[in-house]
Amino acid sequence: MKKCGKFAAWLMLAVIVMVSMAAGAGYVNRHLRKMVYEERKLQLDQVTIQLRMNLMNELNNQWEILAAAEKVLAEHAGPEEPEQEILAQVKRMNRLLNAEAQNAFLMLLDEKGNCFDAGGRRGIWGDIDQIADSDKRHTFVSDSSNYDGVYWAFVSGLDHPVSLAGRDSRITHIVWMKDINSIDRYYDSETYGEKNETYILKENGTRMYDNTESGDTISSYNVFKVLREAEHLQADGFEGTKAQLLRQKTACTNIRLDGTEYYYSLASLQPYGTILMFLIPAEYVAPSTMKMVNSVIRICLVIALIFITMAILFVYLFSTLRSRTQLYKQEQENLRKQEELNDALSSSMNASQEAFQIAEAANQAKSKFLSNMSHDIRTPMNAIVGLSTLLSREADNPERVREYTRKIIVSSQHLLGLINDVLDMSKIESGQTTLNVREFSLADAVEEIAVIMRPQVKAKQQTFEIAVRDIQSELVIGDKLRLNQILINLLSNAVKYTPAGGAIWLNVMQLSQTGKNYARFRFEVRDNGVGMSEDFQMKIFEPFTREENSMTERVQGTGLGMAITKNLIDLMGGTIAIKSRLGEGSTFTVDVEFRLQEMEINQEFWKHHGITHMLVVDDEIDICTDIINTMSETGVAMQQATDGRTAVSMAGQAVKDGRDFDLILLDWKMPGMDGIETARQIRRVVPKQIPIMVLTAYDWSEIEEEALEAGINGFLPKPFFITNFKQTVERIADTGAELADAEEKAGKLAGKHFLAAEDHEINAEILQELLHMKGADVDIAENGRKAVEMFEQSRPGQYDAIFMDIQMPVMSGYEAARQIRACGHPDAKEIVIIAMTANTFAEDVQEALKAGMNAHTAKPVDMEQLERILDEQWSRG
């Protein structure tokens, strides 16, 4: 008994020692972590404050340069100067300030927003709204389309504006444009061995410029969104860091992104409306401190190991004194633990089996996806093949040829977009898909969708209606291809899951404007098809997922379209909502925000074409109301009728009153008297010179001959967009405009001589034929090295531009472009080089520009786009 009591005392002592060690280790660990964080934070704060001061000093220095230029201008410019003298003064000041060496240039602005620079370029400055207030000085980061690149813009109002001789405007501001890349040395630190990433952000967190040569950890357009969602390792989190930034102008903390610890630091450049941010992996922040901490931890581990070894030794020595009963109990306890271990092992094997089954199901789903992908590809291919057949039958009808060709091009572009999505699958799954943001027209987007969808709907004998409501801004800035992809996915599903004879609707409307230059748009896709169960609606956006029941088992699909759709909508910052019931159909509502293009209402257009009084006829009162609202700011007096007989009566009465309608717009499909019969009746009471148009959602080739005989002058597709309407008015007013435009476009390339690097014989032949049709000549090089040799051997001015394929044998297009730029040929620096390749991802475009090329266009070649790119590049030269 004494031995047992003694053993128990020693055992209790060993337990106390081990618990104390564990508590001490925990305390030391917390203390060391806190010490490491404070040391790293202190060092990062000091570096950030110094870099902020460096950058602020450099930006202030730019103000001094601008002040000197303003003084020179005031001394040498009189109250009124000829425009050429003003441009000459800008050139002299650029030379005086050595602007080219500083990667900067001077620019003047007149009171109407026109810019004038040393190169003689002029036009409305894209950032003129930034200086709309009455302050004398303004500064901001500019990425205006007037100039390539990103610049710090320093703007100062002139104390004594200079009038331009012979013009009704005055020079009111002088601008110093500083290339942002030329000042990165003032805020890029070498303290962290070039492992840091640098971002310049707007105050709301959207990136304006970044230097991420060591990697692109944050690829999102809004950096604050990523930081807000990241795991902050300190209690105050992102909002606390922002509050510290407001108080102290700098702030830093640590986060965990994708399992890796980072430190980020923010510095407010308050006078410039921007924020400077550094992102550094934790291992590169205060590494000497980490070495010391690791040494302390190793020492503590050695000491702890010694104490544990001693405790185990004491327990072992006294464990031999336990009685057989205790040994028996221990054996029983060991047996119990063994059984628990066996149970855990069995559970682990079951879990492994389940994981294997899940992986097997995923592989089967992907195999099914690949076998069914042909269905999605056939949709545009069927349109291309069918339209090509019609094209061969209508070769002697120019109007039909142009219409079928346009539809083939639209379907081909959709097919290319689908192929790009398949190739880009890994990027979509990893969240690295990027947007191609540019200006586009909602009218063009809706028309492209209608061209692709109507053959599918017609094949299933379904009805398809497009309605537009409250669209005040047709011209927007966004990713049109992604928007079309989203809507075509939703509409294709509606066609597939709606029986023959069903109906599908696409409603487009503009919601409230979210800011001065932004508005939200709603796209609603509705059908009366088979619908979905509530359970399936919860998982519809999961990859490779389809609902299986008696109504859908005959429908082919990949199960991937909705997952891609949801990912793209999230990427665009939008939302998607679903309302559906089995047997009653489905409604998908997509809300996205677009930046608005500046669009000036031109009332002179309507006066110039003699349109001041107009009649709209449609049996749907909502369509009439929407057209009248859309035309409300044009100055055209609008009247409406909801049936053909009323329209005939109103047209006749207008003639009697001497208040003729200048244009009449008729719906084709109306109950009672349709649009063609209504036009025939109206022609009996109105003069022949009054144009009559038919507004229709159907293929007007079905009624074209009958409509022309009835006195109809033109056709306008539904839904009504004012841009389409103006184009149709211009076509009617000048039937030769389209031919003249084609001749003008052909003239842009006539007489030009090009060099093209293309290893594919058929592609080279196609390019030759396309250029010959435009009156141009082209020399073909079968690889990059041959292209370099042909250019080096050419005489100065022999080639107007170079078209460069990327993937070629012997030498790639990237290397060929670099060697051309570096060679001693007189045209090497200035000649336009355009990447012409099937590699269309954003990184491919950037790689082409880094190699020295001027622009990028995708294969197959779009001649209109190619001419537009060449025209832009030549005008800059």
mmCIF file with all atom_site columns, N, CA and C in Angstrom, residues 524-582:
data_model
loop_
_atom_site.group_PDB
_atom_site.id
_atom_site.type_symbol
_atom_site.label_atom_id
_atom_site.label_alt_id
_atom_site.label_comp_id
_atom_site.label_asym_id
_atom_site.label_entity_id
_atom_site.label_seq_id
_atom_site.pdbx_PDB_ins_code
_atom_site.Cartn_x
_atom_site.Cartn_y
_atom_site.Cartn_z
_atom_site.occupancy
_atom_site.B_iso_or_equiv
_atom_site.pdbx_formal_charge
_atom_site.auth_seq_id
_atom_site.auth_comp_id
_atom_site.auth_asym_id
_atom_site.auth_atom_id
_atom_site.pdbx_PDB_model_num
ATOM 1   N N  . GLU A 1 524 ? -34.333 39.307 -68.297 1.00 0.00 ? 524 GLU A N  1
ATOM 2   C CA . GLU A 1 524 ? -35.244 38.282 -67.777 1.00 0.00 ? 524 GLU A CA 1
ATOM 3   C C  . GLU A 1 524 ? -35.551 37.286 -68.884 1.00 0.00 ? 524 GLU A C  1
ATOM 4   N N  . VAL A 1 525 ? -35.222 36.005 -68.653 1.00 0.00 ? 525 VAL A N  1
ATOM 5   C CA . VAL A 1 525 ? -35.499 34.924 -69.590 1.00 0.00 ? 525 VAL A CA 1
ATOM 6   C C  . VAL A 1 525 ? -36.615 34.067 -68.994 1.00 0.00 ? 525 VAL A C  1
ATOM 7   N N  . ARG A 1 526 ? -37.739 33.957 -69.723 1.00 0.00 ? 526 ARG A N  1
ATOM 8   C CA . ARG A 1 526 ? -38.923 33.257 -69.193 1.00 0.00 ? 526 ARG A CA 1
ATOM 9   C C  . ARG A 1 526 ? -39.426 32.259 -70.233 1.00 0.00 ? 526 ARG A C  1
ATOM 10  N N  . ASP A 1 527 ? -39.917 31.111 -69.763 1.00 0.00 ? 527 ASP A N  1
ATOM 11  C CA . ASP A 1 527 ? -40.501 30.112 -70.664 1.00 0.00 ? 527 ASP A CA 1
ATOM 12  C C  . ASP A 1 527 ? -41.675 29.434 -69.968 1.00 0.00 ? 527 ASP A C  1
ATOM 13  N N  . ASN A 1 528 ? -42.475 28.716 -70.737 1.00 0.00 ? 528 ASN A N  1
ATOM 14  C CA . ASN A 1 528 ? -43.592 27.949 -70.171 1.00 0.00 ? 528 ASN A CA 1
ATOM 15  C C  . ASN A 1 528 ? -43.344 26.466 -70.355 1.00 0.00 ? 528 ASN A C  1
ATOM 16  N N  . GLY A 1 529 ? -42.071 26.067 -70.141 1.00 0.00 ? 529 GLY A N  1
ATOM 17  C CA . GLY A 1 529 ? -41.653 24.689 -70.356 1.00 0.00 ? 529 GLY A CA 1
ATOM 18  C C  . GLY A 1 529 ? -41.882 23.787 -69.163 1.00 0.00 ? 529 GLY A C  1
ATOM 19  N N  . VAL A 1 530 ? -40.982 22.798 -68.997 1.00 0.00 ? 530 VAL A N  1
ATOM 20  C CA . VAL A 1 530 ? -41.189 21.737 -68.006 1.00 0.00 ? 530 VAL A CA 1
ATOM 21  C C  . VAL A 1 530 ? -40.936 22.206 -66.585 1.00 0.00 ? 530 VAL A C  1
ATOM 22  N N  . GLY A 1 531 ? -40.170 23.285 -66.381 1.00 0.00 ? 531 GLY A N  1
ATOM 23  C CA . GLY A 1 531 ? -39.899 23.776 -65.036 1.00 0.00 ? 531 GLY A CA 1
ATOM 24  C C  . GLY A 1 531 ? -38.898 22.906 -64.297 1.00 0.00 ? 531 GLY A C  1
ATOM 25  N N  . MET A 1 532 ? -38.688 23.243 -63.002 1.00 0.00 ? 532 MET A N  1
ATOM 26  C CA . MET A 1 532 ? -37.711 22.526 -62.173 1.00 0.00 ? 532 MET A CA 1
ATOM 27  C C  . MET A 1 532 ? -38.278 22.285 -60.779 1.00 0.00 ? 532 MET A C  1
ATOM 28  N N  . SER A 1 533 ? -37.795 21.234 -60.148 1.00 0.00 ? 533 SER A N  1
ATOM 29  C CA . SER A 1 533 ? -38.171 20.963 -58.753 1.00 0.00 ? 533 SER A CA 1
ATOM 30  C C  . SER A 1 533 ? -37.418 21.900 -57.827 1.00 0.00 ? 533 SER A C  1
ATOM 31  N N  . GLU A 1 534 ? -37.931 22.086 -56.608 1.00 0.00 ? 534 GLU A N  1
ATOM 32  C CA . GLU A 1 534 ? -37.264 22.955 -55.634 1.00 0.00 ? 534 GLU A CA 1
ATOM 33  C C  . GLU A 1 534 ? -35.908 22.396 -55.243 1.00 0.00 ? 534 GLU A C  1
ATOM 34  N N  . ASP A 1 535 ? -35.791 21.067 -55.149 1.00 0.00 ? 535 ASP A N  1
ATOM 35  C CA . ASP A 1 535 ? -34.506 20.466 -54.768 1.00 0.00 ? 535 ASP A CA 1
ATOM 36  C C  . ASP A 1 535 ? -33.442 20.750 -55.820 1.00 0.00 ? 535 ASP A C  1
ATOM 37  N N  . PHE A 1 536 ? -33.810 20.647 -57.096 1.00 0.00 ? 536 PHE A N  1
ATOM 38  C CA . PHE A 1 536 ? -32.815 20.871 -58.139 1.00 0.00 ? 536 PHE A CA 1
ATOM 39  C C  . PHE A 1 536 ? -32.421 22.339 -58.218 1.00 0.00 ? 536 PHE A C  1
ATOM 40  N N  . GLN A 1 537 ? -33.315 23.251 -57.898 1.00 0.00 ? 537 GLN A N  1
ATOM 41  C CA . GLN A 1 537 ? -32.980 24.683 -57.921 1.00 0.00 ? 537 GLN A CA 1
ATOM 42  C C  . GLN A 1 537 ? -31.873 25.000 -56.924 1.00 0.00 ? 537 GLN A C  1
ATOM 43  N N  . MET A 1 538 ? -31.741 24.209 -55.854 1.00 0.00 ? 538 MET A N  1
ATOM 44  C CA . MET A 1 538 ? -30.704 24.445 -54.852 1.00 0.00 ? 538 MET A CA 1
ATOM 45  C C  . MET A 1 538 ? -29.311 24.060 -55.357 1.00 0.00 ? 538 MET A C  1
ATOM 46  N N  . LYS A 1 539 ? -29.237 23.195 -56.382 1.00 0.00 ? 539 LYS A N  1
ATOM 47  C CA . LYS A 1 539 ? -27.925 22.726 -56.848 1.00 0.00 ? 539 LYS A CA 1
ATOM 48  C C  . LYS A 1 539 ? -27.731 22.943 -58.345 1.00 0.00 ? 539 LYS A C  1
ATOM 49  N N  . ILE A 1 540 ? -28.542 23.790 -58.961 1.00 0.00 ? 540 ILE A N  1
ATOM 50  C CA . ILE A 1 540 ? -28.493 23.967 -60.415 1.00 0.00 ? 540 ILE A CA 1
ATOM 51  C C  . ILE A 1 540 ? -27.161 24.558 -60.880 1.00 0.00 ? 540 ILE A C  1
ATOM 52  N N  . PHE A 1 541 ? -26.483 25.318 -59.995 1.00 0.00 ? 541 PHE A N  1
ATOM 53  C CA . PHE A 1 541 ? -25.238 25.970 -60.409 1.00 0.00 ? 541 PHE A CA 1
ATOM 54  C C  . PHE A 1 541 ? -24.003 25.120 -60.133 1.00 0.00 ? 541 PHE A C  1
ATOM 55  N N  . GLU A 1 542 ? -24.193 23.865 -59.677 1.00 0.00 ? 542 GLU A N  1
ATOM 56  C CA . GLU A 1 542 ? -23.057 22.978 -59.482 1.00 0.00 ? 542 GLU A CA 1
ATOM 57  C C  . GLU A 1 542 ? -22.634 22.391 -60.833 1.00 0.00 ? 542 GLU A C  1
ATOM 58  N N  . PRO A 1 543 ? -21.308 22.224 -61.083 1.00 0.00 ? 543 PRO A N  1
ATOM 59  C CA . PRO A 1 543 ? -20.857 21.701 -62.373 1.00 0.00 ? 543 PRO A CA 1
ATOM 60  C C  . PRO A 1 543 ? -21.362 20.288 -62.633 1.00 0.00 ? 543 PRO A C  1
ATOM 61  N N  . PHE A 1 544 ? -21.638 19.979 -63.917 1.00 0.00 ? 544 PHE A N  1
ATOM 62  C CA . PHE A 1 544 ? -22.039 18.656 -64.390 1.00 0.00 ? 544 PHE A CA 1
ATOM 63  C C  . PHE A 1 544 ? -23.341 18.185 -63.752 1.00 0.00 ? 544 PHE A C  1
ATOM 64  N N  . THR A 1 545 ? -24.250 19.118 -63.446 1.00 0.00 ? 545 THR A N  1
ATOM 65  C CA . THR A 1 545 ? -25.496 18.773 -62.772 1.00 0.00 ? 545 THR A CA 1
ATOM 66  C C  . THR A 1 545 ? -26.665 18.976 -63.721 1.00 0.00 ? 545 THR A C  1
ATOM 67  N N  . ARG A 1 546 ? -27.537 17.961 -63.863 1.00 0.00 ? 546 ARG A N  1
ATOM 68  C CA . ARG A 1 546 ? -28.768 18.058 -64.632 1.00 0.00 ? 546 ARG A CA 1
ATOM 69  C C  . ARG A 1 546 ? -29.867 17.348 -63.878 1.00 0.00 ? 546 ARG A C  1
ATOM 70  N N  . GLU A 1 547 ? -31.092 17.841 -64.032 1.00 0.00 ? 547 GLU A N  1
ATOM 71  C CA . GLU A 1 547 ? -32.235 17.184 -63.390 1.00 0.00 ? 547 GLU A CA 1
ATOM 72  C C  . GLU A 1 547 ? -32.693 16.032 -64.271 1.00 0.00 ? 547 GLU A C  1
ATOM 73  N N  . GLU A 1 548 ? -32.863 14.887 -63.670 1.00 0.00 ? 548 GLU A N  1
ATOM 74  C CA . GLU A 1 548 ? -33.274 13.693 -64.403 1.00 0.00 ? 548 GLU A CA 1
ATOM 75  C C  . GLU A 1 548 ? -34.700 13.335 -64.026 1.00 0.00 ? 548 GLU A C  1
ATOM 76  N N  . ASN A 1 549 ? -35.612 13.428 -64.985 1.00 0.00 ? 549 ASN A N  1
ATOM 77  C CA . ASN A 1 549 ? -36.979 12.964 -64.790 1.00 0.00 ? 549 ASN A CA 1
ATOM 78  C C  . ASN A 1 549 ? -37.557 12.627 -66.155 1.00 0.00 ? 549 ASN A C  1
ATOM 79  N N  . SER A 1 550 ? -38.819 12.208 -66.181 1.00 0.00 ? 550 SER A N  1
ATOM 80  C CA . SER A 1 550 ? -39.425 11.748 -67.431 1.00 0.00 ? 550 SER A CA 1
ATOM 81  C C  . SER A 1 550 ? -39.528 12.857 -68.461 1.00 0.00 ? 550 SER A C  1
ATOM 82  N N  . MET A 1 551 ? -39.570 14.125 -68.006 1.00 0.00 ? 551 MET A N  1
ATOM 83  C CA . MET A 1 551 ? -39.723 15.235 -68.942 1.00 0.00 ? 551 MET A CA 1
ATOM 84  C C  . MET A 1 551 ? -38.386 15.706 -69.513 1.00 0.00 ? 551 MET A C  1
ATOM 85  N N  . THR A 1 552 ? -37.254 15.385 -68.864 1.00 0.00 ? 552 THR A N  1
ATOM 86  C CA . THR A 1 552 ? -35.952 15.896 -69.315 1.00 0.00 ? 552 THR A CA 1
ATOM 87  C C  . THR A 1 552 ? -35.020 14.807 -69.826 1.00 0.00 ? 552 THR A C  1
ATOM 88  N N  . GLU A 1 553 ? -35.415 13.532 -69.709 1.00 0.00 ? 553 GLU A N  1
ATOM 89  C CA . GLU A 1 553 ? -34.482 12.465 -70.036 1.00 0.00 ? 553 GLU A CA 1
ATOM 90  C C  . GLU A 1 553 ? -34.094 12.441 -71.509 1.00 0.00 ? 553 GLU A C  1
ATOM 91  N N  . ARG A 1 554 ? -34.928 13.008 -72.398 1.00 0.00 ? 554 ARG A N  1
ATOM 92  C CA . ARG A 1 554 ? -34.605 13.027 -73.821 1.00 0.00 ? 554 ARG A CA 1
ATOM 93  C C  . ARG A 1 554 ? -33.829 14.271 -74.237 1.00 0.00 ? 554 ARG A C  1
ATOM 94  N N  . VAL A 1 555 ? -33.600 15.179 -73.313 1.00 0.00 ? 555 VAL A N  1
ATOM 95  C CA . VAL A 1 555 ? -32.907 16.429 -73.625 1.00 0.00 ? 555 VAL A CA 1
ATOM 96  C C  . VAL A 1 555 ? -31.416 16.238 -73.396 1.00 0.00 ? 555 VAL A C  1
ATOM 97  N N  . GLN A 1 556 ? -30.618 16.550 -74.425 1.00 0.00 ? 556 GLN A N  1
ATOM 98  C CA . GLN A 1 556 ? -29.170 16.450 -74.292 1.00 0.00 ? 556 GLN A CA 1
ATOM 99  C C  . GLN A 1 556 ? -28.607 17.711 -73.656 1.00 0.00 ? 556 GLN A C  1
ATOM 100 N N  . GLY A 1 557 ? -27.525 17.548 -72.899 1.00 0.00 ? 557 GLY A N  1
ATOM 101 C CA . GLY A 1 557 ? -26.882 18.698 -72.267 1.00 0.00 ? 557 GLY A CA 1
ATOM 102 C C  . GLY A 1 557 ? -25.638 18.268 -71.530 1.00 0.00 ? 557 GLY A C  1
ATOM 103 N N  . THR A 1 558 ? -24.748 19.234 -71.276 1.00 0.00 ? 558 THR A N  1
ATOM 104 C CA . THR A 1 558 ? -23.483 18.924 -70.607 1.00 0.00 ? 558 THR A CA 1
ATOM 105 C C  . THR A 1 558 ? -23.573 19.028 -69.096 1.00 0.00 ? 558 THR A C  1
ATOM 106 N N  . GLY A 1 559 ? -24.567 19.753 -68.579 1.00 0.00 ? 559 GLY A N  1
ATOM 107 C CA . GLY A 1 559 ? -24.626 19.990 -67.148 1.00 0.00 ? 559 GLY A CA 1
ATOM 108 C C  . GLY A 1 559 ? -23.620 21.005 -66.670 1.00 0.00 ? 559 GLY A C  1
ATOM 109 N N  . LEU A 1 560 ? -23.031 21.764 -67.599 1.00 0.00 ? 560 LEU A N  1
ATOM 110 C CA . LEU A 1 560 ? -21.993 22.727 -67.239 1.00 0.00 ? 560 LEU A CA 1
ATOM 111 C C  . LEU A 1 560 ? -22.412 24.170 -67.493 1.00 0.00 ? 560 LEU A C  1
ATOM 112 N N  . GLY A 1 561 ? -23.405 24.359 -68.342 1.00 0.00 ? 561 GLY A N  1
ATOM 113 C CA . GLY A 1 561 ? -23.778 25.709 -68.767 1.00 0.00 ? 561 GLY A CA 1
ATOM 114 C C  . GLY A 1 561 ? -24.173 26.630 -67.639 1.00 0.00 ? 561 GLY A C  1
ATOM 115 N N  . MET A 1 562 ? -24.972 26.143 -66.681 1.00 0.00 ? 562 MET A N  1
ATOM 116 C CA . MET A 1 562 ? -25.423 27.009 -65.592 1.00 0.00 ? 562 MET A CA 1
ATOM 117 C C  . MET A 1 562 ? -24.288 27.318 -64.624 1.00 0.00 ? 562 MET A C  1
ATOM 118 N N  . ALA A 1 563 ? -23.354 26.380 -64.432 1.00 0.00 ? 563 ALA A N  1
ATOM 119 C CA . ALA A 1 563 ? -22.201 26.656 -63.572 1.00 0.00 ? 563 ALA A CA 1
ATOM 120 C C  . ALA A 1 563 ? -21.346 27.770 -64.181 1.00 0.00 ? 563 ALA A C  1
ATOM 121 N N  . ILE A 1 564 ? -21.110 27.698 -65.515 1.00 0.00 ? 564 ILE A N  1
ATOM 122 C CA . ILE A 1 564 ? -20.354 28.754 -66.192 1.00 0.00 ? 564 ILE A CA 1
ATOM 123 C C  . ILE A 1 564 ? -21.110 30.073 -66.124 1.00 0.00 ? 564 ILE A C  1
ATOM 124 N N  . THR A 1 565 ? -22.425 30.005 -66.330 1.00 0.00 ? 565 THR A N  1
ATOM 125 C CA . THR A 1 565 ? -23.249 31.221 -66.284 1.00 0.00 ? 565 THR A CA 1
ATOM 126 C C  . THR A 1 565 ? -23.135 31.906 -64.931 1.00 0.00 ? 565 THR A C  1
ATOM 127 N N  . LYS A 1 566 ? -23.272 31.149 -63.845 1.00 0.00 ? 566 LYS A N  1
ATOM 128 C CA . LYS A 1 566 ? -23.189 31.728 -62.497 1.00 0.00 ? 566 LYS A CA 1
ATOM 129 C C  . LYS A 1 566 ? -21.811 32.324 -62.251 1.00 0.00 ? 566 LYS A C  1
ATOM 130 N N  . ASN A 1 567 ? -20.757 31.633 -62.702 1.00 0.00 ? 567 ASN A N  1
ATOM 131 C CA . ASN A 1 567 ? -19.396 32.143 -62.514 1.00 0.00 ? 567 ASN A CA 1
ATOM 132 C C  . ASN A 1 567 ? -19.196 33.458 -63.252 1.00 0.00 ? 567 ASN A C  1
ATOM 133 N N  . LEU A 1 568 ? -19.690 33.546 -64.483 1.00 0.00 ? 568 LEU A N  1
ATOM 134 C CA . LEU A 1 568 ? -19.534 34.777 -65.268 1.00 0.00 ? 568 LEU A CA 1
ATOM 135 C C  . LEU A 1 568 ? -20.322 35.927 -64.659 1.00 0.00 ? 568 LEU A C  1
ATOM 136 N N  . ILE A 1 569 ? -21.530 35.633 -64.164 1.00 0.00 ? 569 ILE A N  1
ATOM 137 C CA . ILE A 1 569 ? -22.334 36.693 -63.544 1.00 0.00 ? 569 ILE A CA 1
ATOM 138 C C  . ILE A 1 569 ? -21.638 37.215 -62.295 1.00 0.00 ? 569 ILE A C  1
ATOM 139 N N  . ASP A 1 570 ? -21.074 36.307 -61.487 1.00 0.00 ? 570 ASP A N  1
ATOM 140 C CA . ASP A 1 570 ? -20.329 36.742 -60.306 1.00 0.00 ? 570 ASP A CA 1
ATOM 141 C C  . ASP A 1 570 ? -19.130 37.586 -60.717 1.00 0.00 ? 570 ASP A C  1
ATOM 142 N N  . LEU A 1 571 ? -18.438 37.176 -61.790 1.00 0.00 ? 571 LEU A N  1
ATOM 143 C CA . LEU A 1 571 ? -17.268 37.918 -62.261 1.00 0.00 ? 571 LEU A CA 1
ATOM 144 C C  . LEU A 1 571 ? -17.652 39.330 -62.684 1.00 0.00 ? 571 LEU A C  1
ATOM 145 N N  . MET A 1 572 ? -18.849 39.497 -63.245 1.00 0.00 ? 572 MET A N  1
ATOM 146 C CA . MET A 1 572 ? -19.319 40.810 -63.688 1.00 0.00 ? 572 MET A CA 1
ATOM 147 C C  . MET A 1 572 ? -19.945 41.606 -62.546 1.00 0.00 ? 572 MET A C  1
ATOM 148 N N  . GLY A 1 573 ? -19.967 41.038 -61.328 1.00 0.00 ? 573 GLY A N  1
ATOM 149 C CA . GLY A 1 573 ? -20.534 41.751 -60.192 1.00 0.00 ? 573 GLY A CA 1
ATOM 150 C C  . GLY A 1 573 ? -22.051 41.763 -60.196 1.00 0.00 ? 573 GLY A C  1
ATOM 151 N N  . GLY A 1 574 ? -22.681 40.812 -60.892 1.00 0.00 ? 574 GLY A N  1
ATOM 152 C CA . GLY A 1 574 ? -24.133 40.778 -60.993 1.00 0.00 ? 574 GLY A CA 1
ATOM 153 C C  . GLY A 1 574 ? -24.754 39.703 -60.115 1.00 0.00 ? 574 GLY A C  1
ATOM 154 N N  . THR A 1 575 ? -26.062 39.522 -60.271 1.00 0.00 ? 575 THR A N  1
ATOM 155 C CA . THR A 1 575 ? -26.816 38.520 -59.515 1.00 0.00 ? 575 THR A CA 1
ATOM 156 C C  . THR A 1 575 ? -27.743 37.775 -60.454 1.00 0.00 ? 575 THR A C  1
ATOM 157 N N  . ILE A 1 576 ? -28.122 36.552 -60.066 1.00 0.00 ? 576 ILE A N  1
ATOM 158 C CA . ILE A 1 576 ? -29.085 35.767 -60.821 1.00 0.00 ? 576 ILE A CA 1
ATOM 159 C C  . ILE A 1 576 ? -30.082 35.155 -59.850 1.00 0.00 ? 576 ILE A C  1
ATOM 160 N N  . ALA A 1 577 ? -31.361 35.194 -60.213 1.00 0.00 ? 577 ALA A N  1
ATOM 161 C CA . ALA A 1 577 ? -32.430 34.641 -59.372 1.00 0.00 ? 577 ALA A CA 1
ATOM 162 C C  . ALA A 1 577 ? -33.285 33.711 -60.225 1.00 0.00 ? 577 ALA A C  1
ATOM 163 N N  . ILE A 1 578 ? -33.888 32.690 -59.582 1.00 0.00 ? 578 ILE A N  1
ATOM 164 C CA . ILE A 1 578 ? -34.675 31.675 -60.283 1.00 0.00 ? 578 ILE A CA 1
ATOM 165 C C  . ILE A 1 578 ? -36.060 31.582 -59.648 1.00 0.00 ? 578 ILE A C  1
ATOM 166 N N  . LYS A 1 579 ? -37.085 31.490 -60.499 1.00 0.00 ? 579 LYS A N  1
ATOM 167 C CA . LYS A 1 579 ? -38.446 31.163 -60.064 1.00 0.00 ? 579 LYS A CA 1
ATOM 168 C C  . LYS A 1 579 ? -38.954 30.085 -61.011 1.00 0.00 ? 579 LYS A C  1
ATOM 169 N N  . SER A 1 580 ? -39.317 28.919 -60.445 1.00 0.00 ? 580 SER A N  1
ATOM 170 C CA . SER A 1 580 ? -39.719 27.817 -61.306 1.00 0.00 ? 580 SER A CA 1
ATOM 171 C C  . SER A 1 580 ? -40.591 26.843 -60.538 1.00 0.00 ? 580 SER A C  1
ATOM 172 N N  . ARG A 1 581 ? -41.499 26.200 -61.287 1.00 0.00 ? 581 ARG A N  1
ATOM 173 C CA . ARG A 1 581 ? -42.322 25.111 -60.746 1.00 0.00 ? 581 ARG A CA 1
ATOM 174 C C  . ARG A 1 581 ? -42.458 24.056 -61.825 1.00 0.00 ? 581 ARG A C  1
ATOM 175 N N  . LEU A 1 582 ? -42.451 22.800 -61.394 1.00 0.00 ? 582 LEU A N  1
ATOM 176 C CA . LEU A 1 582 ? -42.558 21.713 -62.354 1.00 0.00 ? 582 LEU A CA 1
ATOM 177 C C  . LEU A 1 582 ? -43.841 21.839 -63.163 1.00 0.00 ? 582 LEU A C  1
#
